[in-house]
Amino acid sequence: MMSYFPIVRMRRLRENATLRHMLTEVTLEARHLVLPIFVRPGRGVCEPVEALPGVAHWSVDRLPEIVEPAMELGVKAFLFFGLPSYKDEDGTSGADMSQPAQQALSSLRACYPDAYLIADTCLCEYTSHGHCGHVTPDGRIDNDESLRLLANVALSQARAGAHMVAPSDMMDGRVSAIRAALDAEGMTDVAVMSYAAKLASAFYGPFRHAAGSTPSFGDRRSYQLPASNPREIIRDALMDVGEGADALVVKPAGCCLDIVSRLRAETDLPLAGYVVSGEYMMLRSAIAFGSLEEERGLLEYHTGLRRAGCDLVITYFASELASRLKKG
Ligand code: PBG
């Protein structure tokens, strides 16, 4: 279609506020948002996370204080990260039913039937070395042995009450390993949302601080994806589709919108974009510095993800955004 000024004037559609509203193409609504929550051992604890101002570590008994207000604002989905009371080589605490993540899932599942509970399935928070898999004596990450451990973590989370498990480790074959383990236990209705396009990113810094999951040696580049390789990223993400993933996560979100829009074109699965800790802090710092208008800036940033093709947006700003959206 050719369009020529002055016959065509784009501003005719933008001049009138009612028409502008009628022609809104992409919306950001509370129902699209997922709020990540860190759960830690103990009782009566709500401890602010220094690396992530505005985010806290919660003990299970105090979770209603963050879950209820969010639900009142229309945020119904929560993504849980567990901080265990012990760590070992193979991350045993990740599959321990008495640990905070599992306890949180079972208590919320009983108290809030409308809440949708997603568990982050990984090993790095639970291993003494901080890697997302089993480390061999020569310091490599053993893919297939890691699958066995990850499937156990996912099973324990599903048994505890997770509606959905979200493997974020980036081992090959984890989606099918987890799907098979769930199905073998009759948990065919538990969904798997894989972090399908997860980059080896500098933007996880504050999270690793918050979750105590910085690797004690090496880095995660043997399993997380290189920012320089779009074709490899898409191939890797589409592998998860073939293995039976129900939804895919792209992470970080803001600097990977090309990946979101390519995946949107190549698969019909629901897509989630994760505004990770480093992006959160970029936005927070800009707001604190007076360089970014809080409400409009946050709305624009998160709407960008929806425009690129995200069905869901995982963000530490979920409650703030929902409260802004409620005001209209
Ligand atoms: C665990 C995991 C990480 C994040 C989510 N799940 C950290 C990592 O891979 O190092 C990052 C989230 C964030 O930065 O907000 N595997």
Coordinates of C-alpha atoms and ligand atoms in Angstrom, one line a residue:
M1 CA 0.0 0.0 0.0
M2 CA 1.4 3.4 -1.0
S3 CA 0.5 6.3 1.2
Y4 CA 1.0 9.9 0.2
F5 CA 0.9 13.1 2.1
P6 CA -1.2 15.4 1.9
I7 CA -4.0 13.0 0.9
V8 CA -3.1 10.7 3.8
R9 CA -2.7 12.4 7.1
M10 CA -1.9 10.0 10.0
R11 CA -2.7 12.6 12.6
R12 CA -6.4 12.4 11.7
L13 CA -6.5 9.2 13.7
R14 CA -4.6 10.6 16.6
E15 CA -6.2 14.0 17.1
N16 CA -9.4 12.8 18.9
A17 CA -8.9 11.2 22.4
T18 CA -11.9 8.9 22.1
L19 CA -10.8 7.6 18.8
R20 CA -7.2 7.2 20.0
H21 CA -8.6 5.1 22.9
M22 CA -10.8 3.0 20.5
L23 CA -7.9 2.2 18.3
T24 CA -5.6 0.9 21.1
E25 CA -3.9 -2.2 19.6
V26 CA -1.9 -3.6 22.5
T27 CA -2.8 -3.4 26.1
L28 CA -1.0 -4.2 29.3
E29 CA -3.4 -5.5 32.0
A30 CA -3.0 -7.0 35.4
R31 CA -3.9 -10.4 34.1
H32 CA -0.8 -10.4 32.0
L33 CA 1.6 -10.0 34.9
V34 CA 3.5 -12.5 37.0
L35 CA 5.1 -11.5 40.3
P36 CA 8.3 -13.2 41.3
I37 CA 8.6 -14.0 45.0
F38 CA 11.6 -15.1 47.1
V39 CA 10.8 -17.4 50.0
R40 CA 13.3 -18.0 52.8
P41 CA 13.4 -20.1 56.0
G42 CA 12.1 -18.8 59.3
R43 CA 9.0 -17.2 60.7
G44 CA 7.9 -13.6 60.8
V45 CA 10.4 -12.5 58.2
C46 CA 10.1 -9.8 55.6
E47 CA 13.6 -8.8 54.9
P48 CA 14.3 -6.2 52.2
V49 CA 16.8 -7.3 49.6
E50 CA 19.7 -4.8 49.4
A51 CA 20.5 -5.5 45.8
L52 CA 16.8 -5.1 44.8
P53 CA 15.2 -2.2 46.6
G54 CA 11.4 -2.8 46.7
V55 CA 11.9 -6.6 46.8
A56 CA 12.0 -8.7 49.9
H57 CA 12.8 -12.2 51.2
W58 CA 9.6 -13.6 52.8
S59 CA 9.1 -16.4 55.2
V60 CA 6.1 -18.6 54.4
D61 CA 3.9 -17.4 57.2
R62 CA 4.0 -13.8 55.9
L63 CA 3.4 -14.5 52.3
P64 CA -0.3 -13.3 52.5
E65 CA 1.1 -9.8 52.9
I66 CA 2.5 -9.8 49.4
V67 CA 0.1 -12.2 47.7
E68 CA -3.2 -10.7 48.9
P69 CA -2.7 -7.1 47.8
A70 CA -1.4 -8.3 44.5
M71 CA -4.5 -10.5 43.9
E72 CA -6.7 -7.6 44.9
L73 CA -5.1 -5.6 42.1
G74 CA -5.7 -8.5 39.6
V75 CA -2.2 -10.1 39.6
K76 CA -3.0 -13.8 40.1
A77 CA 0.2 -15.5 39.1
F78 CA 3.3 -15.8 41.2
L79 CA 6.7 -17.3 40.4
F80 CA 8.5 -18.8 43.4
F81 CA 12.2 -18.8 44.1
G82 CA 13.3 -20.8 47.2
L83 CA 16.2 -19.9 49.5
P84 CA 17.0 -23.2 51.2
S85 CA 18.3 -23.8 54.7
Y86 CA 21.2 -25.9 53.4
K87 CA 23.1 -26.4 50.2
D88 CA 25.1 -29.4 48.9
E89 CA 26.9 -30.6 45.7
D90 CA 23.7 -31.8 44.0
G91 CA 21.2 -29.3 45.4
T92 CA 19.3 -31.8 47.4
S93 CA 17.3 -29.1 49.2
G94 CA 15.7 -28.2 45.8
A95 CA 13.6 -31.3 46.1
D96 CA 13.1 -31.3 49.8
M97 CA 9.4 -31.0 50.8
S98 CA 10.2 -29.3 54.1
Q99 CA 12.1 -26.4 52.4
P100 CA 10.6 -22.9 51.9
A101 CA 9.6 -23.2 48.2
Q102 CA 7.6 -26.4 48.7
Q103 CA 6.1 -25.1 51.9
A104 CA 5.0 -21.9 50.2
L105 CA 3.5 -23.7 47.3
S106 CA 1.5 -26.1 49.6
S107 CA 0.3 -23.4 51.9
L108 CA -0.8 -21.0 49.2
R109 CA -2.4 -23.7 47.2
A110 CA -4.6 -24.4 50.2
C111 CA -5.4 -20.8 51.1
Y112 CA -5.8 -19.1 47.7
P113 CA -7.6 -21.3 45.2
D114 CA -7.6 -18.5 42.6
A115 CA -3.8 -17.9 42.7
Y116 CA -1.8 -19.5 39.9
L117 CA 1.4 -20.9 41.3
I118 CA 4.6 -21.2 39.2
A119 CA 7.8 -22.7 40.6
D120 CA 11.2 -21.8 39.2
T121 CA 12.9 -25.1 38.7
C122 CA 16.6 -24.9 38.9
L123 CA 19.5 -26.1 41.0
C124 CA 21.7 -23.0 41.3
E125 CA 19.9 -21.7 44.5
Y126 CA 20.4 -25.1 46.1
T127 CA 23.9 -26.2 45.1
S128 CA 27.0 -25.4 47.1
H129 CA 28.9 -24.4 43.9
G130 CA 26.0 -22.3 42.5
H131 CA 25.8 -24.0 39.1
C132 CA 22.5 -25.1 37.6
G133 CA 23.5 -28.8 37.3
H134 CA 25.7 -31.7 38.5
V135 CA 29.4 -30.8 38.5
T136 CA 31.8 -33.6 37.5
P137 CA 35.2 -34.0 39.3
D138 CA 36.9 -32.2 36.4
G139 CA 34.6 -29.2 36.8
R140 CA 32.2 -29.7 33.9
I141 CA 28.4 -29.6 34.1
D142 CA 27.0 -33.1 33.4
N143 CA 23.9 -32.6 31.3
D144 CA 22.1 -36.0 31.7
E145 CA 22.9 -36.4 35.4
S146 CA 21.5 -32.9 35.9
L147 CA 18.3 -33.9 34.2
R148 CA 17.6 -36.5 36.8
L149 CA 18.2 -33.9 39.6
L150 CA 16.0 -31.3 37.9
A151 CA 13.2 -33.7 37.3
N152 CA 13.2 -34.4 41.1
V153 CA 13.0 -30.7 41.9
A154 CA 10.1 -30.3 39.5
L155 CA 8.3 -33.4 41.0
S156 CA 8.6 -32.1 44.5
Q157 CA 7.3 -28.6 43.4
A158 CA 4.3 -30.2 41.6
R159 CA 3.6 -32.4 44.6
A160 CA 3.7 -29.4 46.9
G161 CA 1.1 -27.6 44.8
A162 CA 2.7 -25.9 41.8
H163 CA 0.3 -25.5 38.9
M164 CA 3.3 -24.9 36.6
V165 CA 7.0 -25.6 36.8
A166 CA 9.5 -23.3 35.0
P167 CA 12.8 -24.9 34.3
S168 CA 15.5 -22.2 34.1
D169 CA 18.6 -24.3 34.1
M170 CA 19.2 -24.5 30.3
M171 CA 20.3 -28.2 30.2
D172 CA 19.4 -30.0 27.0
G173 CA 16.4 -32.2 27.3
R174 CA 15.1 -30.9 30.6
V175 CA 11.6 -30.2 29.3
S176 CA 11.1 -33.8 28.1
A177 CA 12.7 -35.2 31.3
I178 CA 10.4 -33.1 33.5
R179 CA 7.3 -33.8 31.4
A180 CA 8.0 -37.6 31.5
A181 CA 8.6 -37.5 35.3
L182 CA 5.4 -35.6 35.9
D183 CA 3.4 -37.8 33.6
A184 CA 4.8 -41.0 35.2
E185 CA 3.4 -39.7 38.6
G186 CA 0.0 -38.9 37.0
M187 CA 0.6 -35.2 37.2
T188 CA -0.4 -34.7 33.6
D189 CA -2.2 -31.4 34.4
V190 CA 0.9 -29.6 35.7
A191 CA 2.2 -27.3 33.0
V192 CA 5.8 -26.7 32.0
M193 CA 6.9 -23.2 31.1
S194 CA 10.5 -23.4 30.0
Y195 CA 13.0 -20.6 30.0
A196 CA 13.5 -21.4 26.4
A197 CA 15.6 -18.4 25.4
K198 CA 17.7 -17.6 28.4
L199 CA 20.8 -15.7 27.7
A200 CA 24.1 -15.8 29.5
S201 CA 23.4 -12.3 30.8
A202 CA 25.1 -9.6 32.9
F203 CA 21.5 -8.5 33.9
Y204 CA 21.1 -11.3 36.4
G205 CA 23.6 -9.7 38.8
P206 CA 21.2 -8.4 41.5
F207 CA 19.2 -11.7 41.4
R208 CA 22.3 -13.8 42.1
H209 CA 23.0 -11.5 45.0
A210 CA 19.4 -11.9 46.2
A211 CA 19.3 -15.7 45.7
G212 CA 22.9 -16.3 46.7
S213 CA 23.4 -18.2 43.5
T214 CA 26.6 -16.8 42.0
P215 CA 28.7 -19.6 40.7
S216 CA 31.7 -20.3 43.0
F217 CA 33.9 -21.1 39.9
G218 CA 33.5 -20.4 36.1
D219 CA 30.4 -19.0 34.6
R220 CA 27.2 -20.3 33.0
R221 CA 28.2 -19.9 29.4
S222 CA 28.4 -23.6 28.8
Y223 CA 24.7 -23.8 29.2
Q224 CA 23.1 -20.4 28.8
L225 CA 22.8 -18.8 25.4
P226 CA 25.2 -16.3 23.7
A227 CA 23.7 -12.9 23.1
S228 CA 25.5 -12.8 19.7
N229 CA 23.7 -15.9 18.3
P230 CA 20.1 -15.3 17.2
R231 CA 19.9 -18.4 15.1
E232 CA 21.2 -20.6 17.9
I233 CA 18.8 -18.9 20.4
I234 CA 15.8 -19.7 18.2
R235 CA 16.9 -23.3 17.5
D236 CA 17.3 -23.9 21.2
A237 CA 13.9 -22.3 22.0
L238 CA 12.2 -24.4 19.4
M239 CA 13.7 -27.6 20.8
D240 CA 11.7 -27.0 24.0
V241 CA 8.5 -26.8 21.8
G242 CA 9.3 -30.2 20.4
E243 CA 9.8 -31.6 23.9
G244 CA 6.4 -30.5 25.0
A245 CA 6.7 -27.2 26.7
D246 CA 3.4 -25.5 27.3
A247 CA 4.8 -21.9 27.3
L248 CA 8.2 -20.3 26.7
V249 CA 10.1 -17.6 28.5
V250 CA 12.5 -15.1 27.0
K251 CA 15.0 -13.6 29.4
P252 CA 16.2 -10.9 29.8
A253 CA 13.2 -9.4 28.0
G254 CA 14.1 -5.8 27.2
C255 CA 17.3 -6.4 25.2
C256 CA 15.8 -9.5 23.4
L257 CA 12.7 -8.1 21.8
D258 CA 13.9 -9.4 18.4
I259 CA 13.9 -12.9 19.9
V260 CA 10.3 -12.4 21.3
S261 CA 9.0 -11.2 17.9
R262 CA 10.8 -14.0 16.0
L263 CA 9.4 -16.7 18.4
R264 CA 6.0 -15.1 18.1
A265 CA 6.1 -15.6 14.4
E266 CA 7.5 -19.2 14.6
T267 CA 5.4 -20.7 17.3
D268 CA 1.8 -20.3 18.6
L269 CA 2.8 -21.2 22.2
P270 CA 2.2 -18.6 24.9
L271 CA 5.3 -16.4 25.4
A272 CA 6.4 -14.8 28.6
G273 CA 9.1 -12.0 28.8
Y274 CA 11.0 -11.8 32.1
V275 CA 12.1 -8.3 33.1
V276 CA 15.1 -9.5 35.1
S277 CA 16.7 -8.1 38.1
G278 CA 19.3 -6.0 36.2
E279 CA 16.5 -4.4 34.1
Y280 CA 14.5 -3.8 37.2
M281 CA 17.5 -1.9 38.7
M282 CA 18.1 0.0 35.5
L283 CA 14.6 1.3 35.7
R284 CA 14.6 1.8 39.5
S285 CA 17.8 3.7 39.3
A286 CA 16.6 5.9 36.5
I287 CA 13.5 6.7 38.5
A288 CA 15.5 7.4 41.7
F289 CA 17.9 9.6 39.7
G290 CA 14.9 11.7 38.4
S291 CA 15.6 10.7 34.8
L292 CA 12.5 8.6 34.3
E293 CA 8.9 9.4 35.1
E294 CA 7.9 6.4 37.1
E295 CA 4.4 5.5 36.0
R296 CA 4.7 6.4 32.3
G297 CA 8.2 4.9 32.1
L298 CA 7.2 1.6 33.6
L299 CA 4.0 1.3 31.5
E300 CA 5.9 2.1 28.3
Y301 CA 8.7 -0.4 29.0
H302 CA 6.3 -3.3 29.8
T303 CA 3.9 -2.4 27.0
G304 CA 6.9 -2.8 24.7
L305 CA 7.1 -6.5 25.7
R306 CA 3.5 -7.0 24.9
R307 CA 3.9 -5.3 21.6
A308 CA 6.8 -7.5 20.7
G309 CA 4.6 -10.5 21.3
C310 CA 4.6 -11.5 25.0
D311 CA 1.4 -12.9 26.3
L312 CA 2.8 -12.7 29.9
V313 CA 5.2 -10.4 31.6
I314 CA 7.2 -11.6 34.6
T315 CA 8.3 -8.5 36.5
Y316 CA 9.2 -7.4 40.0
F317 CA 7.1 -4.3 39.2
A318 CA 3.9 -6.4 38.8
S319 CA 2.0 -5.0 41.8
E320 CA 3.1 -1.4 41.1
L321 CA 2.0 -1.7 37.5
A322 CA -1.3 -3.3 38.4
S323 CA -2.0 -0.5 40.9
R324 CA -1.2 2.1 38.2
L325 CA -3.4 0.3 35.7
K326 CA -6.3 0.2 38.2
K327 CA -6.2 4.0 38.4
G328 CA -6.7 4.0 34.6
Ligands
PBG1 C1 17.9 -19.4 38.2 C2 17.4 -18.1 37.7 C3 18.1 -16.9 37.5 C4 17.2 -15.9 37.2 C5 15.9 -16.6 37.2 N1 16.1 -17.9 37.5 C6 19.6 -16.6 37.6 C7 20.6 -17.1 36.8 O1 20.4 -17.9 35.8 O2 21.7 -16.8 37.1 C8 17.4 -14.5 37.0 C9 16.3 -13.6 37.3 C10 16.6 -12.2 37.5 O3 17.8 -11.7 37.2 O4 15.7 -11.4 37.9 N2 18.5 -20.3 37.3

